[in-house]
mmCIF file of C-alpha atoms in Angstrom:
data_model
loop_
_atom_site.group_PDB
_atom_site.id
_atom_site.type_symbol
_atom_site.label_atom_id
_atom_site.label_comp_id
_atom_site.label_asym_id
_atom_site.label_seq_id
_atom_site.Cartn_x
_atom_site.Cartn_y
_atom_site.Cartn_z
ATOM 1 C CA UNK A 11 -72.715 -31.064 10.212
ATOM 2 C CA UNK A 12 -70.779 -27.797 10.532
ATOM 3 C CA UNK A 13 -67.056 -27.320 11.019
ATOM 4 C CA UNK A 14 -67.520 -26.376 14.674
ATOM 5 C CA UNK A 15 -65.998 -29.394 16.388
ATOM 6 C CA UNK A 16 -62.862 -29.105 18.516
ATOM 7 C CA UNK A 17 -59.315 -29.117 17.146
ATOM 8 C CA UNK A 18 -56.422 -30.299 19.314
ATOM 9 C CA UNK A 19 -52.712 -30.814 18.693
ATOM 10 C CA UNK A 20 -50.946 -33.125 21.176
ATOM 11 C CA UNK A 21 -47.606 -33.475 19.383
ATOM 12 C CA UNK A 22 -45.890 -31.677 22.286
ATOM 13 C CA UNK A 23 -47.057 -34.253 24.821
ATOM 14 C CA UNK A 24 -45.336 -37.304 26.275
ATOM 15 C CA UNK A 25 -48.202 -39.452 24.924
ATOM 16 C CA UNK A 26 -46.898 -38.728 21.429
ATOM 17 C CA UNK A 27 -43.890 -40.997 22.124
ATOM 18 C CA UNK A 28 -44.918 -43.047 25.187
ATOM 19 C CA UNK A 29 -47.664 -45.569 24.466
ATOM 20 C CA UNK A 30 -48.432 -46.010 28.174
ATOM 21 C CA UNK A 31 -49.971 -42.503 28.119
ATOM 22 C CA UNK A 32 -52.399 -43.498 25.331
ATOM 23 C CA UNK A 33 -55.440 -45.745 25.621
ATOM 24 C CA UNK A 34 -58.857 -46.287 24.079
ATOM 25 C CA UNK A 35 -62.202 -45.225 25.451
ATOM 26 C CA UNK A 36 -65.883 -45.564 24.598
ATOM 27 C CA UNK A 37 -68.519 -42.978 25.532
ATOM 28 C CA UNK A 38 -72.293 -43.237 25.551
ATOM 29 C CA UNK A 39 -72.591 -39.940 23.639
ATOM 30 C CA UNK A 40 -70.772 -38.205 20.792
ATOM 31 C CA UNK A 41 -67.573 -36.391 21.862
ATOM 32 C CA UNK A 42 -65.325 -33.919 20.072
ATOM 33 C CA UNK A 43 -61.574 -34.166 20.026
ATOM 34 C CA UNK A 44 -60.239 -31.864 22.750
ATOM 35 C CA UNK A 45 -62.896 -32.888 25.298
ATOM 36 C CA UNK A 46 -61.562 -34.087 28.658
ATOM 37 C CA UNK A 47 -62.872 -37.345 30.113
ATOM 38 C CA UNK A 48 -62.530 -39.477 33.213
ATOM 39 C CA UNK A 49 -61.941 -43.214 32.995
ATOM 40 C CA UNK A 50 -64.545 -45.629 34.257
ATOM 41 C CA UNK A 51 -64.402 -49.404 34.226
ATOM 42 C CA UNK A 52 -62.747 -51.409 31.501
ATOM 43 C CA UNK A 53 -65.115 -53.002 28.980
ATOM 44 C CA UNK A 54 -65.719 -56.435 30.559
ATOM 45 C CA UNK A 55 -68.505 -59.043 30.306
ATOM 46 C CA UNK A 56 -69.719 -58.639 33.869
ATOM 47 C CA UNK A 57 -69.102 -61.001 36.775
ATOM 48 C CA UNK A 58 -66.528 -63.147 34.930
ATOM 49 C CA UNK A 59 -64.421 -60.022 34.247
ATOM 50 C CA UNK A 60 -63.455 -61.204 30.763
ATOM 51 C CA UNK A 61 -62.172 -58.189 28.836
ATOM 52 C CA UNK A 62 -64.332 -57.750 25.732
ATOM 53 C CA UNK A 63 -62.535 -54.715 24.382
ATOM 54 C CA UNK A 64 -59.320 -53.268 25.702
ATOM 55 C CA UNK A 65 -60.939 -49.891 26.233
ATOM 56 C CA UNK A 66 -62.353 -47.899 29.125
ATOM 57 C CA UNK A 67 -65.877 -46.604 29.544
ATOM 58 C CA UNK A 68 -65.504 -42.818 29.765
ATOM 59 C CA UNK A 69 -67.610 -39.819 30.691
ATOM 60 C CA UNK A 70 -66.992 -36.139 30.082
ATOM 61 C CA UNK A 71 -65.042 -34.635 32.987
ATOM 62 C CA UNK A 72 -66.638 -32.037 35.211
ATOM 63 C CA UNK A 73 -65.245 -28.994 36.979
ATOM 64 C CA UNK A 74 -64.267 -31.057 40.042
ATOM 65 C CA UNK A 75 -62.117 -33.581 38.134
ATOM 66 C CA UNK A 76 -58.654 -34.298 39.506
ATOM 67 C CA UNK A 77 -57.392 -36.778 36.870
ATOM 68 C CA UNK A 78 -58.413 -36.513 33.225
ATOM 69 C CA UNK A 79 -57.537 -37.835 29.778
ATOM 70 C CA UNK A 80 -58.113 -35.856 26.577
ATOM 71 C CA UNK A 81 -59.878 -37.205 23.492
ATOM 72 C CA UNK A 82 -57.498 -37.068 20.509
ATOM 73 C CA UNK A 83 -58.606 -39.511 17.803
ATOM 74 C CA UNK A 84 -56.994 -39.276 14.349
ATOM 75 C CA UNK A 85 -59.502 -37.451 12.117
ATOM 76 C CA UNK A 86 -60.077 -40.279 9.619
ATOM 77 C CA UNK A 87 -63.842 -39.909 9.684
ATOM 78 C CA UNK A 88 -66.746 -42.214 10.409
ATOM 79 C CA UNK A 89 -69.212 -40.654 7.970
ATOM 80 C CA UNK A 90 -68.960 -39.758 4.286
ATOM 81 C CA UNK A 91 -69.085 -36.040 5.085
ATOM 82 C CA UNK A 92 -66.207 -36.391 7.578
ATOM 83 C CA UNK A 93 -64.167 -38.248 4.970
ATOM 84 C CA UNK A 94 -64.831 -35.668 2.234
ATOM 85 C CA UNK A 95 -63.781 -32.667 4.328
ATOM 86 C CA UNK A 96 -60.093 -32.006 4.902
ATOM 87 C CA UNK A 97 -60.925 -29.792 7.892
ATOM 88 C CA UNK A 98 -60.466 -31.526 11.295
ATOM 89 C CA UNK A 99 -63.270 -29.339 12.710
ATOM 90 C CA UNK A 100 -65.798 -31.534 10.849
ATOM 91 C CA UNK A 101 -64.700 -34.591 12.839
ATOM 92 C CA UNK A 102 -66.240 -35.906 16.045
ATOM 93 C CA UNK A 103 -66.174 -39.243 17.874
ATOM 94 C CA UNK A 104 -69.375 -41.238 17.474
ATOM 95 C CA UNK A 105 -71.050 -42.679 20.595
ATOM 96 C CA UNK A 106 -70.219 -46.320 21.277
ATOM 97 C CA UNK A 107 -67.155 -46.358 18.994
ATOM 98 C CA UNK A 108 -63.569 -46.518 20.308
ATOM 99 C CA UNK A 109 -61.726 -43.211 20.557
ATOM 100 C CA UNK A 110 -58.101 -42.360 21.348
ATOM 101 C CA UNK A 111 -57.361 -40.925 24.802
ATOM 102 C CA UNK A 112 -54.144 -39.254 25.915
ATOM 103 C CA UNK A 113 -52.928 -38.645 29.477
ATOM 104 C CA UNK A 114 -51.241 -35.272 30.033
ATOM 105 C CA UNK A 115 -48.127 -35.049 32.199
ATOM 106 C CA UNK A 116 -48.236 -32.043 34.573
ATOM 107 C CA UNK A 117 -45.586 -29.328 34.161
ATOM 108 C CA UNK A 118 -44.389 -30.978 30.917
ATOM 109 C CA UNK A 119 -47.129 -31.360 28.312
ATOM 110 C CA UNK A 120 -48.499 -28.577 26.128
ATOM 111 C CA UNK A 121 -51.626 -28.839 24.010
ATOM 112 C CA UNK A 122 -52.797 -26.548 21.240
ATOM 113 C CA UNK A 123 -56.585 -26.086 21.029
ATOM 114 C CA UNK A 124 -59.057 -23.949 19.122
ATOM 115 C CA UNK A 125 -62.229 -22.218 20.342
ATOM 116 C CA UNK A 126 -64.237 -25.420 19.758
ATOM 117 C CA UNK A 127 -62.547 -26.930 22.824
ATOM 118 C CA UNK A 128 -63.836 -24.160 25.120
ATOM 119 C CA UNK A 129 -67.267 -23.797 26.722
ATOM 120 C CA UNK A 130 -69.263 -21.430 24.508
ATOM 121 C CA UNK A 131 -66.245 -21.054 22.205
ATOM 122 C CA UNK A 132 -64.609 -18.535 24.557
ATOM 123 C CA UNK A 133 -60.840 -18.600 24.137
ATOM 124 C CA UNK A 134 -58.627 -17.173 26.884
ATOM 125 C CA UNK A 135 -57.193 -13.675 26.580
ATOM 126 C CA UNK A 136 -53.981 -12.213 27.895
ATOM 127 C CA UNK A 137 -55.794 -11.291 31.110
ATOM 128 C CA UNK A 138 -57.302 -14.777 31.564
ATOM 129 C CA UNK A 139 -54.239 -16.950 31.888
ATOM 130 C CA UNK A 140 -55.624 -19.904 33.892
ATOM 131 C CA UNK A 141 -57.718 -22.561 32.141
ATOM 132 C CA UNK A 142 -59.773 -25.215 33.947
ATOM 133 C CA UNK A 143 -62.240 -27.945 32.999
ATOM 134 C CA UNK A 144 -65.874 -26.863 32.713
ATOM 135 C CA UNK A 145 -69.198 -28.301 31.594
ATOM 136 C CA UNK A 146 -69.132 -31.294 29.290
ATOM 137 C CA UNK A 147 -65.362 -31.737 29.610
ATOM 138 C CA UNK A 148 -64.650 -28.509 27.733
ATOM 139 C CA UNK A 149 -62.176 -25.851 28.824
ATOM 140 C CA UNK A 150 -62.960 -22.591 30.624
ATOM 141 C CA UNK A 151 -60.703 -19.526 30.791
ATOM 142 C CA UNK A 152 -60.308 -17.767 34.107
ATOM 143 C CA UNK A 153 -57.892 -16.013 36.428
ATOM 144 C CA UNK A 154 -58.022 -18.105 39.629
ATOM 145 C CA UNK A 155 -55.529 -20.928 40.167
ATOM 146 C CA UNK A 156 -57.237 -23.950 41.778
ATOM 147 C CA UNK A 157 -55.671 -24.967 45.098
ATOM 148 C CA UNK A 158 -57.676 -28.141 45.708
ATOM 149 C CA UNK A 159 -55.969 -30.562 43.309
ATOM 150 C CA UNK A 160 -58.265 -29.848 40.363
ATOM 151 C CA UNK A 161 -56.961 -30.031 36.826
ATOM 152 C CA UNK A 162 -55.748 -26.722 35.407
ATOM 153 C CA UNK A 163 -53.587 -25.244 32.660
ATOM 154 C CA UNK A 164 -51.639 -22.037 32.158
ATOM 155 C CA UNK A 165 -51.810 -20.096 28.923
ATOM 156 C CA UNK A 166 -48.397 -20.163 27.221
ATOM 157 C CA UNK A 167 -49.475 -18.062 24.233
ATOM 158 C CA UNK A 168 -51.399 -17.974 20.998
ATOM 159 C CA UNK A 169 -50.751 -19.581 17.625
ATOM 160 C CA UNK A 170 -52.510 -20.292 14.336
ATOM 161 C CA UNK A 171 -52.815 -23.463 12.308
ATOM 162 C CA UNK A 172 -53.616 -23.448 8.613
ATOM 163 C CA UNK A 173 -56.460 -25.597 7.376
ATOM 164 C CA UNK A 174 -56.916 -25.166 3.646
ATOM 165 C CA UNK A 175 -57.158 -21.446 2.978
ATOM 166 C CA UNK A 176 -58.066 -20.522 6.582
ATOM 167 C CA UNK A 177 -55.904 -19.795 9.616
ATOM 168 C CA UNK A 178 -57.485 -21.141 12.815
ATOM 169 C CA UNK A 179 -56.569 -19.217 15.992
ATOM 170 C CA UNK A 180 -55.359 -21.521 18.779
ATOM 171 C CA UNK A 181 -54.251 -21.276 22.375
ATOM 172 C CA UNK A 182 -51.195 -23.187 23.623
ATOM 173 C CA UNK A 183 -51.775 -24.479 27.153
ATOM 174 C CA UNK A 184 -49.371 -26.179 29.589
ATOM 175 C CA UNK A 185 -50.992 -28.558 32.051
ATOM 176 C CA UNK A 186 -50.048 -27.746 35.640
ATOM 177 C CA UNK A 187 -52.105 -30.268 37.625
ATOM 178 C CA UNK A 188 -53.652 -33.571 36.586
#
């Protein structure tokens, strides 16, 4: 497993202090932190509607999504390799296991993400200042502001986070529509 999984910082989001903007989800496939998902049904036992786990079934959001949550599980690690590495880019959420989801408040919340959160690892540039959701719930940089209620972000600027002896380039994005 390489250190190519997404890194996200949500400490500048309302979900950091408001528990109502945080919930749990379960996906049928592995997901990185920083992937955007849509909520499905709550985990219930079928017709009796008895809640078996207070979590939602989730799928990776697509480019037509209008309401999304972002995966942001603490990087404790589910495998020995994840636990040995101090680099959050080794961490991913294992299929069928609960993961932490955060709702982003439009016009307020800012997230900080690395290239692992973008389709094909393509970070925005100064000329691409609009970011939308693309394939597999990952971000895509562009220049066109959606007008049809789709989720989008504006690029606030660039930053770096230090992990060990390496500085990881990041983009700081403010959500504009969710």
